[in-house]
CSV table of C-alpha atoms in Angstrom, one decimal:
chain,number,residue,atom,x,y,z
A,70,UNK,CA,8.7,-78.1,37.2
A,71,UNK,CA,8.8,-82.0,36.8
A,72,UNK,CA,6.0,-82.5,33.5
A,73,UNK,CA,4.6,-85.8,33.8
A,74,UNK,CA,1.1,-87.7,31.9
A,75,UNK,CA,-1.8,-88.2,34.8
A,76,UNK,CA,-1.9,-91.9,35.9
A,77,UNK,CA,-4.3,-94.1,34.1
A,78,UNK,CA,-3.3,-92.5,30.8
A,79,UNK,CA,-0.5,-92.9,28.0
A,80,UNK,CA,1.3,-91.3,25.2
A,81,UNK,CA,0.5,-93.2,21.7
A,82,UNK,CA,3.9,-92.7,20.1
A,83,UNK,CA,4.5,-92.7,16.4
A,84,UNK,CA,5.8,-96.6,16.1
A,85,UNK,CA,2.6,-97.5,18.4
A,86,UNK,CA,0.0,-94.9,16.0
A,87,UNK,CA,0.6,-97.1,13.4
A,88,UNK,CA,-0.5,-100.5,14.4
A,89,UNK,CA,-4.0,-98.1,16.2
A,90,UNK,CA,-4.3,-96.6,12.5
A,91,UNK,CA,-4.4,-100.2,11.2
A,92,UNK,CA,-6.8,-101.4,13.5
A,93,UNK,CA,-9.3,-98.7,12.7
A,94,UNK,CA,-8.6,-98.9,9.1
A,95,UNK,CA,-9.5,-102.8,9.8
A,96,UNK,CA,-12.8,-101.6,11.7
A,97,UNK,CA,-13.9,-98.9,9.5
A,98,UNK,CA,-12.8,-102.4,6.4
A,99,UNK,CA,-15.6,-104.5,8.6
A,100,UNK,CA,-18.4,-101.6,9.3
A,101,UNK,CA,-19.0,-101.0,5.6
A,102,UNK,CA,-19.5,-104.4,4.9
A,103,UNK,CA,-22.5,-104.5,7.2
A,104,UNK,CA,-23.3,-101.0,6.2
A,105,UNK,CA,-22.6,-99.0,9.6
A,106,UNK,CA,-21.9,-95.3,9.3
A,107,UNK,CA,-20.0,-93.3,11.7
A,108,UNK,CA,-21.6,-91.0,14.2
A,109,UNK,CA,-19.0,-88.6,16.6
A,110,UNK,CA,-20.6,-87.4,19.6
A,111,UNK,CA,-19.1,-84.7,22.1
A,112,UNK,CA,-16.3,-86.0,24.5
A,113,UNK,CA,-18.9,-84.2,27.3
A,114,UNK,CA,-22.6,-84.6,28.1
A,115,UNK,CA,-25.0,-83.3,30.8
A,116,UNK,CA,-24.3,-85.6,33.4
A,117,UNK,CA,-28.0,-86.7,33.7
A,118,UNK,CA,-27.4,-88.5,30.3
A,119,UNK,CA,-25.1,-91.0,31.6
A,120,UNK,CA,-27.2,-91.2,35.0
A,121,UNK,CA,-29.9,-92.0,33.5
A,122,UNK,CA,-28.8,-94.2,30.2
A,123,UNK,CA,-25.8,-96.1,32.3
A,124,UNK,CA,-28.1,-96.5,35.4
A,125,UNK,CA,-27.3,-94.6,39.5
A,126,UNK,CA,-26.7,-98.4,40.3
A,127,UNK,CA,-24.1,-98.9,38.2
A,128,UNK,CA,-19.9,-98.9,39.6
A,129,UNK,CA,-19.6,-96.1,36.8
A,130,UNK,CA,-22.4,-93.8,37.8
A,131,UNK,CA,-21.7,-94.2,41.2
A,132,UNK,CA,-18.1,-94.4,41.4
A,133,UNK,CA,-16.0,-93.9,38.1
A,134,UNK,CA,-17.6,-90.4,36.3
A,135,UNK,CA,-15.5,-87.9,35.7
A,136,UNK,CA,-17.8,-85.0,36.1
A,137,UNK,CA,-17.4,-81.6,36.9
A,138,UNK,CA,-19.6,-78.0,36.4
A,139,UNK,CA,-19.0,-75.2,34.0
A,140,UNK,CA,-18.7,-71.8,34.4
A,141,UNK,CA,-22.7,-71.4,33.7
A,142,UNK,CA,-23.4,-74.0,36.8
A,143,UNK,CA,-24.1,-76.8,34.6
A,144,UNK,CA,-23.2,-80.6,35.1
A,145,UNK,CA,-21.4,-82.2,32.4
A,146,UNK,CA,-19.3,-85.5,32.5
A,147,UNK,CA,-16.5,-86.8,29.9
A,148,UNK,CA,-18.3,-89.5,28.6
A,149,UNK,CA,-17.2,-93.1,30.3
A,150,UNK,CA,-19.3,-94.8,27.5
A,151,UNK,CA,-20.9,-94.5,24.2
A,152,UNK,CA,-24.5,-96.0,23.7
A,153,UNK,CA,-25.9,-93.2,26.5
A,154,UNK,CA,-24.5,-90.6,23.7
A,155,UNK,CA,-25.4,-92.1,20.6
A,156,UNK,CA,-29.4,-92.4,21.8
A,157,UNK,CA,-28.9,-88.7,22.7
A,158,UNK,CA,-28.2,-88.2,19.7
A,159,UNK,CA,-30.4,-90.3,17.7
A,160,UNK,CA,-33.6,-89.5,19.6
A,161,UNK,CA,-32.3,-85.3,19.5
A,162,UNK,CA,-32.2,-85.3,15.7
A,163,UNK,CA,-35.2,-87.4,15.2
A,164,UNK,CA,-33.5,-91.0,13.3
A,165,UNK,CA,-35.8,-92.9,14.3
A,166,UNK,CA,-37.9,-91.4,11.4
A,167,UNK,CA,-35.3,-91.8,8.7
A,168,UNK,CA,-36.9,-94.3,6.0
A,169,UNK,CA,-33.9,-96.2,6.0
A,170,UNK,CA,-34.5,-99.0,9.4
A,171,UNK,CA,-32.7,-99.9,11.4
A,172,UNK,CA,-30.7,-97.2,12.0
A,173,UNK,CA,-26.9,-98.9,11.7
A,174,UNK,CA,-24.5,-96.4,13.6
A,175,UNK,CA,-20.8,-97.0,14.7
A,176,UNK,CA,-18.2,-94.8,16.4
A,177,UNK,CA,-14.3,-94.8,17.6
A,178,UNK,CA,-13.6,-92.2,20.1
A,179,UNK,CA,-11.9,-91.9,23.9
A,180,UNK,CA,-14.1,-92.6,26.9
A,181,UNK,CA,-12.8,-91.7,30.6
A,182,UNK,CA,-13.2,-93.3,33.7
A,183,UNK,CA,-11.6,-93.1,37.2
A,184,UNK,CA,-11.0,-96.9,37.8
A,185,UNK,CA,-7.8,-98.4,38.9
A,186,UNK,CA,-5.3,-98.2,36.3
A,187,UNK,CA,-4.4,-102.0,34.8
A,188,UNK,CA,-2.6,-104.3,32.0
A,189,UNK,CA,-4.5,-103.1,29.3
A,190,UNK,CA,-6.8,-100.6,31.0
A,191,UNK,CA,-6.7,-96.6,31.1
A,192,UNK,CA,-8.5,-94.1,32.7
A,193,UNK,CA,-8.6,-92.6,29.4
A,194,UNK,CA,-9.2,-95.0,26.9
A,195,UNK,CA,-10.6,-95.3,23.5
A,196,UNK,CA,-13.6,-97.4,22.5
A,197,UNK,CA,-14.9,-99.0,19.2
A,198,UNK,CA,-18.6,-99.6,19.4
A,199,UNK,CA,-21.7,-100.0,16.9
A,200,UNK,CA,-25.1,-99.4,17.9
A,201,UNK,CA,-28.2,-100.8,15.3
A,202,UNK,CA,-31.9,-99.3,16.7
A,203,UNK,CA,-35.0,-100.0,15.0
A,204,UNK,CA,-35.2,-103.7,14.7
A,205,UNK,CA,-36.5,-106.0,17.1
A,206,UNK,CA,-35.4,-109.0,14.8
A,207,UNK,CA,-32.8,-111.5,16.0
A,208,UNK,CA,-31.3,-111.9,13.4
A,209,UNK,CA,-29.7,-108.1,13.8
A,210,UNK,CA,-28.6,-109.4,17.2
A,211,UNK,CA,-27.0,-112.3,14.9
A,212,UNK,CA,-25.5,-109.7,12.7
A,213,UNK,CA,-23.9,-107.3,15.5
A,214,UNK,CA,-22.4,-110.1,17.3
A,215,UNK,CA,-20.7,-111.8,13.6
A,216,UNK,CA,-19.6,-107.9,13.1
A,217,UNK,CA,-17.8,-107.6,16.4
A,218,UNK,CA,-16.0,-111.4,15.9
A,219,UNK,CA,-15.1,-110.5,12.6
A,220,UNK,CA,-12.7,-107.5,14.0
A,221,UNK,CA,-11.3,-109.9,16.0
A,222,UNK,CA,-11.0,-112.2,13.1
A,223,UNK,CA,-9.4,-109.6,10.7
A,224,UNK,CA,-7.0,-108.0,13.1
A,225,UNK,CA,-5.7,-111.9,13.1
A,226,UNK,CA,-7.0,-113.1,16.6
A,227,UNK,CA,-7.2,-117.1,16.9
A,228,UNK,CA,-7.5,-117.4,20.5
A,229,UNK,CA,-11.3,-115.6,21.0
A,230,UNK,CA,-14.6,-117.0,21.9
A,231,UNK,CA,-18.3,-116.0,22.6
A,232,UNK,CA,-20.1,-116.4,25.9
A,233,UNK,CA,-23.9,-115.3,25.6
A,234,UNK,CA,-26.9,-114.9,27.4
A,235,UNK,CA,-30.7,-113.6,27.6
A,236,UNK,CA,-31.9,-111.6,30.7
A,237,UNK,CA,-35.5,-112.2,29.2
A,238,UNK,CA,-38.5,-109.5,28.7
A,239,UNK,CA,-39.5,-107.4,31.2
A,240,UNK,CA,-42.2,-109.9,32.3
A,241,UNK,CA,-39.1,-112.5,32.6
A,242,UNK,CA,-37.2,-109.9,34.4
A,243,UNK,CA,-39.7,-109.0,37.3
A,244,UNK,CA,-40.3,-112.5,38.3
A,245,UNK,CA,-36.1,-113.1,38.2
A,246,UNK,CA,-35.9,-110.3,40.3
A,247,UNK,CA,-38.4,-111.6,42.9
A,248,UNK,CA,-36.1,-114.6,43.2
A,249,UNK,CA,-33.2,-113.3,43.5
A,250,UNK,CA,-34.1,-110.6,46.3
A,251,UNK,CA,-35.7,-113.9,48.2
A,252,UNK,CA,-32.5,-115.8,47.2
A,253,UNK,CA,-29.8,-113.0,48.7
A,254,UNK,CA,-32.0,-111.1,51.5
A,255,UNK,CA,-31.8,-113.6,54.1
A,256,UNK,CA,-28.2,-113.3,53.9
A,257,UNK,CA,-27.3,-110.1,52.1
A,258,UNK,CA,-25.1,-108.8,55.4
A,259,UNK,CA,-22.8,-110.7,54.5
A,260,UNK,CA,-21.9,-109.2,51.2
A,261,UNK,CA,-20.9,-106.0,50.3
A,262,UNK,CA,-21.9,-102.8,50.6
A,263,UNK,CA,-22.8,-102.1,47.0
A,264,UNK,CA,-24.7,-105.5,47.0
A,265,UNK,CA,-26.6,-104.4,50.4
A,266,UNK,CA,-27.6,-101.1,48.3
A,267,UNK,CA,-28.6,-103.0,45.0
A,268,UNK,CA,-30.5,-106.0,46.8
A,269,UNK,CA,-33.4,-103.9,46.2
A,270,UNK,CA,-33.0,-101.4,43.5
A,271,UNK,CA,-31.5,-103.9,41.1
A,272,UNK,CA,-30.7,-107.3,42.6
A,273,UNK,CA,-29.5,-108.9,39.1
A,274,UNK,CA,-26.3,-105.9,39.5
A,275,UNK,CA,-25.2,-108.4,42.4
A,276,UNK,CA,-24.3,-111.6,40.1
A,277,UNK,CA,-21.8,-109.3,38.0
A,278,UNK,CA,-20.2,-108.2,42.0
A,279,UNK,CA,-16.0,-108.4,42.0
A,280,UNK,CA,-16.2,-108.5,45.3
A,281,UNK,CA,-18.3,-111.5,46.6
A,282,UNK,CA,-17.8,-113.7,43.4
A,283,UNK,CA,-17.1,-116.6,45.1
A,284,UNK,CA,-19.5,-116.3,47.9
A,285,UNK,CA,-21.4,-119.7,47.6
A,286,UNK,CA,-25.1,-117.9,47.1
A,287,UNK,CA,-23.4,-117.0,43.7
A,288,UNK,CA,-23.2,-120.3,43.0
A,289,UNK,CA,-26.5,-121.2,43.6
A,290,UNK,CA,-28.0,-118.0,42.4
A,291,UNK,CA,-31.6,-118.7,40.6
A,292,UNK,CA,-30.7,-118.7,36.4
A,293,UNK,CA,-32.6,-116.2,34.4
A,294,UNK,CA,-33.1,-119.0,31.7
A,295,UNK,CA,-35.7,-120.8,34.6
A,296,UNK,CA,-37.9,-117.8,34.2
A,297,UNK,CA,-38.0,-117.1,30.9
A,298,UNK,CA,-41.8,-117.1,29.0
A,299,UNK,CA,-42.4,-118.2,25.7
A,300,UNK,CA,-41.2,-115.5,23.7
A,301,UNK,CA,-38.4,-114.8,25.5
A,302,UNK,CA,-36.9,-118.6,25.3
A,303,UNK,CA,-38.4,-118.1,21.2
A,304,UNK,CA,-36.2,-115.0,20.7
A,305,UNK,CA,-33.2,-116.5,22.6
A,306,UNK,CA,-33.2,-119.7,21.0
A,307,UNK,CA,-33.5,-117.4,17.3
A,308,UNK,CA,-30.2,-115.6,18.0
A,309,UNK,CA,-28.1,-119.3,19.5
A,310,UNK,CA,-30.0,-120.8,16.0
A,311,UNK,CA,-28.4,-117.6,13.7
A,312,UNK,CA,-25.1,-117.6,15.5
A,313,UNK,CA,-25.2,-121.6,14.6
A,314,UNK,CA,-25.8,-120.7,10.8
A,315,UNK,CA,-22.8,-118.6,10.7
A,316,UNK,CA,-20.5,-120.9,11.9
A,317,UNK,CA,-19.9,-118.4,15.6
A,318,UNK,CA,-19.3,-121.4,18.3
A,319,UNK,CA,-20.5,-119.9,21.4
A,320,UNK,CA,-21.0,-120.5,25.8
A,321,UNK,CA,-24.2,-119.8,27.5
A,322,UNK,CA,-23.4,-118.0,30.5
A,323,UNK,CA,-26.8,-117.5,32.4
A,324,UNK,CA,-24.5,-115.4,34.7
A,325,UNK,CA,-23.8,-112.9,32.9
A,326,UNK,CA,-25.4,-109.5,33.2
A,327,UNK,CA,-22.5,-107.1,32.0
A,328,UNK,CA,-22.1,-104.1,34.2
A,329,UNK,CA,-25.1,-100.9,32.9
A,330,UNK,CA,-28.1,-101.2,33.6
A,331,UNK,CA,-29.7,-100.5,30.5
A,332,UNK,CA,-28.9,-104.1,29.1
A,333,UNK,CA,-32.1,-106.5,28.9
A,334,UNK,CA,-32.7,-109.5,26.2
A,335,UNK,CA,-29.5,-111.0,24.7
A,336,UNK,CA,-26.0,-110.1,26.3
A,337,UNK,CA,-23.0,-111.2,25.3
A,338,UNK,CA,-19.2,-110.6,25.7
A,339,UNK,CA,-16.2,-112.1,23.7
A,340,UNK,CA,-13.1,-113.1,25.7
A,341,UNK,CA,-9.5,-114.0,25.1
A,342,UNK,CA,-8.1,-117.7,26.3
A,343,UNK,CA,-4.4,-116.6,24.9
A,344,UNK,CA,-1.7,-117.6,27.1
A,345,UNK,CA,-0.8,-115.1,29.0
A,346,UNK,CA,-3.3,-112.9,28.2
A,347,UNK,CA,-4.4,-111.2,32.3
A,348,UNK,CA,-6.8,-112.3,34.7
A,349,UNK,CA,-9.5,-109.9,32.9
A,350,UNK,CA,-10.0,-111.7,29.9
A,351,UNK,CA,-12.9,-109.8,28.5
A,352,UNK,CA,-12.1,-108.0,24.9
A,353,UNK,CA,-15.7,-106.7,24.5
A,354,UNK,CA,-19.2,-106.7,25.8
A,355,UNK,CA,-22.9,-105.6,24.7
A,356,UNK,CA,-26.7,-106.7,24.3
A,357,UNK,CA,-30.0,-105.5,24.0
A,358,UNK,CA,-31.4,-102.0,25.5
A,359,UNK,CA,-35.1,-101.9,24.5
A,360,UNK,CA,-36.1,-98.9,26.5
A,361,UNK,CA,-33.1,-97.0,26.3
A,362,UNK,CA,-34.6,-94.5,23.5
A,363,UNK,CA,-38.2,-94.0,25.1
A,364,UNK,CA,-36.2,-93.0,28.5
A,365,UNK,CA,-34.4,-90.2,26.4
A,366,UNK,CA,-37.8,-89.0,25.1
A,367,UNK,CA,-38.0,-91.1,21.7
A,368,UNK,CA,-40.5,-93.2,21.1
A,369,UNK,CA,-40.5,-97.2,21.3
A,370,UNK,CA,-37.6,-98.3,19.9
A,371,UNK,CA,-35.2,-101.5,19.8
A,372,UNK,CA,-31.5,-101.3,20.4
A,373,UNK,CA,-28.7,-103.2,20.6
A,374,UNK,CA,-24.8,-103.0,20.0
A,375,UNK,CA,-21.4,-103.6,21.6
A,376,UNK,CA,-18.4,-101.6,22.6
A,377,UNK,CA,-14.3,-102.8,22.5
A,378,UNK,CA,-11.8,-101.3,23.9
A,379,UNK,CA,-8.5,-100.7,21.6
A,380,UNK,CA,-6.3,-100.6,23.9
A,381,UNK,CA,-7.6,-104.6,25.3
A,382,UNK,CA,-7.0,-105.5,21.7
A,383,UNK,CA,-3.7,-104.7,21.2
A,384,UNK,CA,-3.2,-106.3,24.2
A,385,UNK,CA,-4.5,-109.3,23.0
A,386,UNK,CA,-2.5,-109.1,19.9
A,387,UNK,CA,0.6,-108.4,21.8
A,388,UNK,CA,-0.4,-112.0,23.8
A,389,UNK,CA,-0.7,-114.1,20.6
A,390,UNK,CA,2.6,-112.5,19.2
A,391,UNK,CA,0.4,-111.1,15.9
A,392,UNK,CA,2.5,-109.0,14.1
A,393,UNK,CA,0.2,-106.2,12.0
A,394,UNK,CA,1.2,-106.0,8.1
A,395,UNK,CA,2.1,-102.3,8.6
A,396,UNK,CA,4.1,-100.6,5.9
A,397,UNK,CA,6.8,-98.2,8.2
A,398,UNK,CA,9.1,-97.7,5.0
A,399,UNK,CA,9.4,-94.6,2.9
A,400,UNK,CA,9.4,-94.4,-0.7
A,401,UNK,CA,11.9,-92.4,-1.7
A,402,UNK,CA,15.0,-90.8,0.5
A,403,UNK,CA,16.6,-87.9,-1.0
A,404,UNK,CA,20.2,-87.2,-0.1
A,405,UNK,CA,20.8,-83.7,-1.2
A,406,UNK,CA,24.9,-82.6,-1.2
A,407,UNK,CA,25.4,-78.8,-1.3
A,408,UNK,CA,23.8,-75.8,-1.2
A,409,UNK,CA,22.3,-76.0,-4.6
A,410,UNK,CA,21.1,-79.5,-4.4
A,411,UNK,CA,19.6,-78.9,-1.2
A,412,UNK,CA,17.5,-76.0,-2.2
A,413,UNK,CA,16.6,-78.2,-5.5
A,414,UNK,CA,15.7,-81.2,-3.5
A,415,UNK,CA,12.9,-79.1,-1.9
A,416,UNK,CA,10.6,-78.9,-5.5
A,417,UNK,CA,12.1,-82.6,-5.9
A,418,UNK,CA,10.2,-83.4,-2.5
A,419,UNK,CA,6.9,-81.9,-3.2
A,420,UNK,CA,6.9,-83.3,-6.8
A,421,UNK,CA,7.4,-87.3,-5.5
A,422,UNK,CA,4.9,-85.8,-2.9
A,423,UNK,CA,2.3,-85.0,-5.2
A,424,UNK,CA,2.8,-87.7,-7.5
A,425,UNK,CA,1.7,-90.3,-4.7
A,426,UNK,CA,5.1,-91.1,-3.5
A,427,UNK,CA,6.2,-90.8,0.5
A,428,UNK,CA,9.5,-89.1,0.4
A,429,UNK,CA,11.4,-87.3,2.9
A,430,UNK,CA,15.4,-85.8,3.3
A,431,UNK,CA,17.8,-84.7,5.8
A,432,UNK,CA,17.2,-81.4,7.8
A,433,UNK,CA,20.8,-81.3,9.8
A,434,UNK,CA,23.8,-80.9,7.2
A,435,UNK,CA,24.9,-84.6,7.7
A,436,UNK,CA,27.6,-86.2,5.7
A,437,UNK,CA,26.0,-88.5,2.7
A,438,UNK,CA,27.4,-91.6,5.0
A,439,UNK,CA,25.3,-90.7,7.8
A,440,UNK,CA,22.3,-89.6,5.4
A,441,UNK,CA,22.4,-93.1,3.6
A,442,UNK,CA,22.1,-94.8,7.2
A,443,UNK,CA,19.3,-92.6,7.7
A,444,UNK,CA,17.3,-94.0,4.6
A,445,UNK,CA,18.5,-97.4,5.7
A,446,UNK,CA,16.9,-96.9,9.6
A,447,UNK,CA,13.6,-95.0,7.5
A,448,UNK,CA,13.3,-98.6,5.4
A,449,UNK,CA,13.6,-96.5,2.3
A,450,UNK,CA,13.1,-98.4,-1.1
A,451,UNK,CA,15.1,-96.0,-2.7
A,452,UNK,CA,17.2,-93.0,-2.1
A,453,UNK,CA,17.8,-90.1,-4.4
A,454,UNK,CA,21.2,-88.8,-4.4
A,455,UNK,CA,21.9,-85.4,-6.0
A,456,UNK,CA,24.9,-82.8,-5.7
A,457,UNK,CA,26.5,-80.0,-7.8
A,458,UNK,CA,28.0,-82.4,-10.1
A,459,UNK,CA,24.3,-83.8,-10.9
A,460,UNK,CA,22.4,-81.0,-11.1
A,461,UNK,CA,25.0,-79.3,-14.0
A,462,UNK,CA,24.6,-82.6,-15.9
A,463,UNK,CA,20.8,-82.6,-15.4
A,464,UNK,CA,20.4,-86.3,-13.3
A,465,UNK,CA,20.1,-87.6,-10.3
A,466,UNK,CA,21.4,-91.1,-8.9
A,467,UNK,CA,19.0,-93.5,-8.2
A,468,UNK,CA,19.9,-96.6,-5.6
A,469,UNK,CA,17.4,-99.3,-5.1
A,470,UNK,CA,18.0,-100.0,-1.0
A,471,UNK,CA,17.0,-103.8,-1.2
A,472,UNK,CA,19.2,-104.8,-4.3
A,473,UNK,CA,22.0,-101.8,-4.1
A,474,UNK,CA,21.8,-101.4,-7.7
A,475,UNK,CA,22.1,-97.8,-8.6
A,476,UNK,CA,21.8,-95.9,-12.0
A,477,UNK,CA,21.3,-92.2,-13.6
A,478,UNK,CA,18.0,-90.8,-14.3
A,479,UNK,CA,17.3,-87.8,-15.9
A,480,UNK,CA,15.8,-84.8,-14.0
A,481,UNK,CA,13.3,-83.9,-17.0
A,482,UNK,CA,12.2,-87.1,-17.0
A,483,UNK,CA,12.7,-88.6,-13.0
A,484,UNK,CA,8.9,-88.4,-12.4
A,485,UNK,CA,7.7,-90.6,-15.5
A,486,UNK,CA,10.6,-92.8,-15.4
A,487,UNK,CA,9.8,-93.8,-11.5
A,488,UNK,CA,6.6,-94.1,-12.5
A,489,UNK,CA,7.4,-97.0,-14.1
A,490,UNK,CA,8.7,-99.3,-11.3
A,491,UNK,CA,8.7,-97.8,-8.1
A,492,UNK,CA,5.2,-98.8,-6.7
């Protein structure tokens, strides 16, 4: 039987965990400061939620869910996204009437979609996304947006930058729509077939088409911004105005719809110009969802947030040659010779262990040579060496790895004397 990992997935190996440990740790570092608590949703919904929340026009609704039936006859799907779950969630255990407004929630999980397997892109992949419902306020759209480009600032990314839009109110919306169907219908056969079938059920999905980008009605598309009212162009020009007072340089892209169809008011996405980088230089996307919660069965209530994929990140890092400050070393390597000191060496273990200290030994009777080359390839600071000859005369020998200076230490007093300067 030849074992081998489905396409469009991979193995996170130990060397690789610890640079996606670091990232989180930096994400979880940036959440609390804008006070963001974690929710974890199940890895499966009824499909309807993603249907409905995502949108049936959308390439993942109609073409990417992984979705199958259970033994009961019921649809579920492995969630391709996380904002459709999180409103599940938050309209199923009532937060919208938590005091406490808006509601600031973010979440780190793996998300699954049958897409074509790229640089940088899995059919299993894991997302980082925040998600702030309550507040119809710009300057929380402000704040989500500084939250996702300080990741991206933290994890030591120079070569990012913002590209926003507004796809309006709903009043904005209807009479872009009307344009654009009168834009596209005369000649909508020659685009296609997804196009054909949105034309009418949601014309705006046609400017974010891979397909017929370069078709020259793209071009000339009729801009959202030209059919703004009032207090869509007052709330847009808000957010650009807060982004401005932050010090956030940003692109108006009046093209850009991102890809769900729950999306209205500001959009956004942050891309990488590194060298190098891919064709697909989008690191993260989100915007606005008024509407989302009432369609779930809450009551009126604002949303926005954004979603980045880990995996796109470390791509990005591996582009711009950014080396994570991860510590791989151990503390302490204990090279135990002989029966005695090897049984010894196990309570030695566990009492560096529970003192704080990362310590490990051999398992596989090497020689002490081969043990010492061990601690070297481990990046040990120090190495413990104890035999039969030690443990009679109550020490051990302790060998600072980076200087090679090695002296005695007591065993009834090894803990507090460490203590002292191994830190």
């Amino acid at each position: 039987m030849k074992v081998q990992i489905p396409r469009g997935t991979q193995d996170i190996l130990p060397g690789q965990a610890k640079i996606w440990q670091w990232l989180e740790e930096k994400m979880r570092e940036v959440t609390n400061k804008y006070h963001f608590e974690e929710i974890r949703t199940p890895i499966f919904e009824h499909t309807e939620i993603f249907a409905r929340g995502v949108g049936d026009t959308t390439d993942i609704v109609q073409k990417e869910m992984y979705s199958f039936q259970d033994r009961s006859g019921r649809d579920l799907t492995l969630r391709p996204e996380g904002t459709a779950a999180v409103v599940r969630s938050f309209v199923e255990n009532k937060m919208y009437g938590d005091p406490n407004q808006p509601v600031k929630l973010f979440y780190i999980g793996p998300m699954f979609r049958y897409e074509r397997p790229q640089s940088g892109r899995y059919r299993q992949f894991v997302q980082f996304g925040v998600e702030a419902l309550g507040s119809q306020d710009p300057a929380i759209d402000a704040e989500v947006i500084s939250l996702a480009m300080n990741i991206y600032r933290e994890a030591g990314l120079k070569n990012v930058h913002l590209v926003i839009n507004s796809l309006g109110d709903k009043e904005s919306r209807a009479k872009h729509r009307e344009a654009l169907i009168n834009h596209f219908r005369p000649r909508i056969g020659e685009f296609c077939e997804d196009c054909q079938n949105r034309l009418e059920k949601n014309p705006l999905r046609i400017l974010d088409c891979k397909v017929d980008r370069e078709h020259e009605l793209m071009k000339t598309a009729p801009s959202i911004l030209e059919y703004f009212n009032d207090e869509s162009k007052v709330y847009f020009d808000k957010v650009c105005q807060y982004l401005t007072d932050l010090g956030i340089e940003y692109t108006i892209d009046s093209t850009l719809v991102r890809g769900l169809d729950y999306y209205n008011a500001t959009t956004f996405e942050i891309m990488s110009s590194a060298p190098g980088f891919g064709a697909i230089t989008t690191l993260c996307g989100g915007g606005r969802y008024n509407g989302l919660v009432e369609e779930f069965g809450g009551p009126e209530t604002p949303g926005i947030g954004f979603a980045l994929s880990i995996e796109r990140l470390i791509a990005a890092l591996e582009a711009e040659q950014v080396q994570p400050d991860i510590h791989n070393g151990l503390d302490f390597y204990v090279v135990a010779l002989g029966e005695r000191a090897k049984d010894y060496s196990v309570k030695l273990l566990s009492e560096l262990r529970n003192n704080g200290f990362s310590a490990d030994r051999d398992y596989t009777g090497r020689k002490m040579k081969a043990q010492l080359k061990s601690a070297d390839r481990l990046h040990a600071k120090f190495v413990v060496i104890i035999g039969e000859d030690e443990l009679d005369g109550g020490i051990v020998q302790l060998k600072n790895m980076e200087t090679g200076e090695q002296k005695e230490i007591k065993l009834a007093t090894f803990i507090e004397e460490i203590k002292q300067f191994a830190v």
